[in-house]
XYZ file of C-alpha atoms in Angstrom:
293
model
C 8.802 7.509 -21.299
C 5.942 5.407 -18.811
C 7.321 5.039 -15.492
C 8.499 1.131 -14.047
C 8.038 -0.078 -10.753
C 10.431 -3.041 -10.974
C 9.056 -6.013 -8.782
C 11.944 -7.561 -8.523
C 10.691 -10.721 -10.926
C 7.761 -8.281 -11.760
C 7.685 -5.258 -13.855
C 4.615 -2.613 -14.027
C 3.672 0.068 -16.000
C 2.908 2.902 -14.069
C -0.256 3.647 -15.716
C -3.828 5.627 -15.934
C -5.602 2.359 -14.809
C -4.155 2.814 -10.860
C -2.725 -1.180 -9.265
C -5.365 -3.172 -6.881
C -4.239 -4.461 -3.172
C -5.819 -6.034 -1.717
C -5.242 -6.502 1.858
C -4.581 -10.252 3.524
C -4.198 -9.484 7.332
C -3.175 -12.613 9.227
C -3.268 -10.629 12.815
C -5.935 -10.911 15.395
C -5.779 -7.346 16.381
C -6.230 -5.604 13.083
C -8.651 -2.462 13.370
C -10.652 -3.858 10.540
C -11.042 -7.850 10.631
C -9.029 -9.094 13.111
C -9.155 -12.389 13.719
C -11.092 -13.942 10.622
C -7.700 -14.782 8.918
C -5.391 -15.434 11.531
C -5.762 -19.374 10.082
C -3.193 -20.114 7.635
C -5.785 -21.799 5.252
C -8.100 -19.242 5.931
C -5.926 -16.231 5.190
C -5.103 -18.352 1.520
C -8.522 -18.694 0.670
C -9.284 -15.299 1.737
C -5.778 -14.170 -0.741
C -7.457 -16.434 -3.727
C -10.805 -14.863 -3.478
C -8.976 -11.155 -3.567
C -6.774 -12.106 -6.360
C -10.582 -13.349 -8.052
C -11.918 -10.162 -7.787
C -9.556 -8.955 -9.330
C -6.443 -7.619 -7.504
C -2.901 -7.001 -8.981
C -1.001 -7.122 -5.887
C -1.913 -9.044 -1.885
C -0.379 -7.469 0.671
C -0.052 -10.306 3.650
C 0.307 -8.369 6.829
C 1.024 -10.466 10.714
C 1.716 -7.246 13.114
C -1.810 -4.498 13.443
C 0.005 -0.846 12.974
C -3.227 0.672 13.720
C -3.299 3.541 16.593
C -1.789 1.266 20.281
C -1.299 -1.702 18.305
C 0.751 -3.874 20.879
C 4.499 -4.704 19.446
C 5.440 -8.399 17.812
C 7.839 -10.634 18.079
C 9.405 -11.646 14.698
C 9.038 -15.345 15.485
C 5.337 -14.540 15.710
C 5.555 -12.165 12.283
C 7.081 -15.063 10.212
C 4.679 -17.983 12.537
C 1.397 -16.216 10.993
C 3.185 -14.769 7.428
C 5.051 -17.317 5.790
C 3.209 -20.404 5.588
C 0.990 -18.101 4.265
C 3.095 -16.193 1.124
C 4.752 -19.553 0.948
C 1.144 -20.384 -0.172
C -0.178 -18.023 -2.018
C 2.888 -18.214 -3.875
C 2.278 -21.320 -5.045
C -1.537 -20.944 -6.292
C -1.824 -17.121 -7.335
C -0.912 -15.341 -9.981
C -0.160 -12.264 -8.830
C 2.726 -10.861 -7.511
C 3.248 -10.947 -3.261
C 3.409 -8.223 -0.693
C 4.931 -8.459 2.399
C 3.694 -6.849 4.830
C 6.597 -5.411 8.663
C 9.063 -3.554 9.195
C 11.326 -6.303 10.661
C 14.386 -7.013 8.271
C 13.671 -11.524 8.702
C 10.642 -11.425 8.483
C 11.232 -9.712 5.186
C 14.132 -12.130 4.215
C 12.503 -15.447 4.316
C 8.844 -13.738 2.568
C 10.892 -12.938 -0.424
C 13.121 -16.543 -0.686
C 8.901 -17.960 0.103
C 7.521 -15.906 -2.895
C 7.112 -12.409 -2.376
C 8.286 -9.335 -4.539
C 7.263 -6.177 -2.580
C 8.291 -5.360 1.220
C 5.747 -2.520 2.186
C 7.263 -1.037 5.225
C 4.971 1.248 7.533
C 8.944 3.155 8.686
C 10.343 3.822 5.271
C 13.027 1.073 5.746
C 14.171 2.473 9.614
C 13.205 0.388 12.051
C 15.310 -2.163 11.372
C 19.532 -1.633 10.335
C 19.296 -4.237 8.201
C 16.189 -4.247 5.867
C 17.494 -2.010 2.690
C 20.470 -4.515 2.714
C 17.843 -7.097 2.859
C 16.023 -4.929 0.237
C 19.294 -4.454 -2.412
C 20.076 -8.268 -2.057
C 16.973 -9.941 -2.683
C 15.222 -7.162 -5.313
C 12.557 -6.547 -3.969
C 10.420 -3.811 -4.841
C 9.694 -1.678 -1.852
C 6.462 1.103 -0.768
C 7.904 3.882 1.507
C 5.995 4.839 4.168
C 5.594 8.482 6.262
C 5.503 7.360 9.605
C 5.566 10.140 13.029
C 6.213 7.817 15.740
C 5.552 4.940 16.342
C 2.814 2.166 15.797
C 2.296 2.309 19.892
C 2.577 6.482 19.784
C 2.155 8.630 16.490
C -1.265 8.666 17.681
C -0.422 10.675 21.281
C 0.167 13.717 19.851
C 0.802 14.255 15.608
C 1.966 17.762 15.577
C 3.436 18.938 11.867
C 3.889 22.701 11.250
C 3.998 22.149 7.650
C 2.179 18.901 7.157
C 3.012 18.325 3.051
C 6.177 19.568 2.930
C 7.310 17.714 5.864
C 5.673 14.446 4.559
C 7.173 15.419 0.774
C 10.526 15.614 2.074
C 11.059 13.193 4.321
C 10.264 10.720 0.706
C 12.522 11.941 -0.027
C 15.494 12.489 1.641
C 14.259 8.259 1.939
C 14.374 7.562 -1.537
C 17.880 9.340 -2.225
C 19.026 7.683 1.156
C 18.684 4.365 -0.343
C 19.634 4.888 -3.740
C 22.627 5.493 -1.563
C 22.716 1.904 -0.387
C 21.975 0.271 -3.671
C 17.964 1.056 -4.157
C 16.761 2.025 -6.675
C 14.420 4.116 -7.293
C 12.173 2.757 -9.903
C 12.032 0.070 -7.030
C 10.143 2.247 -5.021
C 6.861 3.330 -4.811
C 6.147 6.077 -1.726
C 3.502 6.173 0.368
C 1.863 9.019 2.530
C 0.740 7.381 5.560
C -3.011 8.277 6.328
C -3.439 7.240 9.563
C 0.036 7.182 10.828
C 0.852 9.970 13.163
C -2.474 12.158 11.134
C -4.968 13.954 12.339
C -8.191 14.529 10.576
C -6.510 17.758 9.475
C -3.972 16.524 8.772
C -5.357 13.605 6.754
C -7.186 15.860 4.341
C -4.356 18.701 3.364
C -1.947 15.805 2.443
C -4.799 14.077 -0.120
C -5.760 17.466 -1.296
C -2.559 17.933 -2.352
C -1.226 14.860 -2.562
C 0.906 15.768 -5.873
C 3.627 17.065 -3.825
C 3.904 13.215 -3.229
C 4.034 12.343 -6.395
C 6.486 15.121 -8.237
C 8.278 13.263 -5.925
C 8.467 10.931 -9.653
C 7.523 7.400 -7.752
C 4.336 5.833 -7.789
C 1.955 6.583 -5.119
C 0.856 4.280 -2.978
C -2.278 5.403 -1.154
C -4.152 3.307 2.143
C -7.339 4.703 3.239
C -8.998 1.799 3.654
C -11.700 1.720 6.677
C -9.763 4.345 8.056
C -11.152 6.758 11.768
C -10.918 10.313 9.249
C -13.640 8.264 7.323
C -16.147 7.031 10.919
C -15.263 10.324 11.928
C -16.424 11.983 9.144
C -18.852 10.449 7.396
C -20.201 8.065 10.716
C -19.333 4.858 9.976
C -18.211 1.513 11.641
C -15.158 0.148 9.697
C -17.071 -1.992 8.394
C -19.140 -0.056 7.282
C -16.558 2.543 5.102
C -16.680 0.805 2.260
C -18.148 3.902 0.354
C -15.944 6.353 1.570
C -13.213 4.346 0.758
C -13.524 4.155 -2.290
C -15.038 8.045 -2.785
C -11.257 9.181 -1.339
C -9.241 5.606 -2.989
C -10.892 7.336 -7.075
C -10.291 11.051 -5.998
C -7.078 10.303 -5.340
C -7.133 8.089 -8.711
C -9.230 10.501 -10.677
C -6.028 13.730 -10.051
C -3.778 11.003 -11.269
C -2.384 10.861 -7.531
C -2.271 7.668 -6.445
C -1.528 4.532 -8.743
C -1.702 1.948 -6.251
C -4.707 2.008 -4.031
C -4.503 -0.049 -1.082
C -7.466 -1.969 -0.073
C -9.734 -4.487 1.531
C -12.951 -4.173 -1.102
C -11.037 -5.084 -3.835
C -14.049 -5.717 -6.279
C -15.226 -2.531 -6.011
C -11.882 -0.802 -6.374
C -11.836 -2.875 -9.709
C -14.891 -1.732 -10.928
C -13.525 2.095 -10.099
C -10.396 1.813 -11.530
C -12.066 0.737 -14.514
C -14.941 2.773 -14.659
C -11.919 5.522 -14.453
C -10.004 4.431 -17.430
C -12.570 3.999 -20.008
C -13.958 7.392 -19.051
C -10.616 8.937 -18.982
C -9.771 7.040 -22.293
C -12.945 8.057 -23.939
C -11.574 11.908 -23.358
C -8.693 10.988 -26.136
C -9.643 13.449 -29.662
C -9.314 10.098 -31.472
C -11.807 8.402 -29.697
C -14.517 11.397 -29.177
C -14.486 11.690 -32.349
C -15.705 8.549 -33.465
C -11.755 6.580 -35.364
C -11.601 4.012 -32.095
C -13.936 1.810 -30.931
C -12.066 -1.046 -28.955
C -9.894 -0.337 -25.525
């Protein structure tokens, strides 16, 4: 039976073509596009543009999680994201995700029209967050992070990064199930760049099958991240090609089913081509008996 990801009023069937989650940062200080879409109207227009480019989900965030980023109050975060969620809920015909660790921000955004909570703390930063997820029926992205955005890159240490990340995510699945959150509502994120060195990131990417083996869709967020710049010698604005390469490799291996990206159009084209090539490998297609998708 195909896996599903149940997100409030939406249900995704997880198949060979990954979902594309477009990033809408309503922040002054995100590492890649901070300040560009701080105005709600600009953020809404950007979200609509990403939807037109082929995004399956829009992920709206009002607090930067770049290394060393200062904390933002719940009131300030709500002031940034709530009008954007409400505006896109009226105008964009696709599910909305809110990128937050705060239960009240998540709750208000759910009632404004969001369907997914993307929590970089794995629903641990706010004790009320699991209750919000359970009460609203939201889908949730549960991420691994060592430390907090303020401290995570100071000196991340692991004995076995793959085993520890996969073990943490498995434990979170069980803990959330115990408080009424179905595994069908959960998508897992290994947290590339969140409390990991370059070698940790590469090791995780090479062994994402350990996370995929937990039986839930895997969300991969590598878009424009520092490790790509380190390896390729590129500034954030010039990391689209490297970001696309990493996401496509993971998708081709079947170890990432949701790709969280800034560059939606290019990623959408890549997953369309990947799905078409994979389809052509089927014996009935190769024999010429099926000519239509």
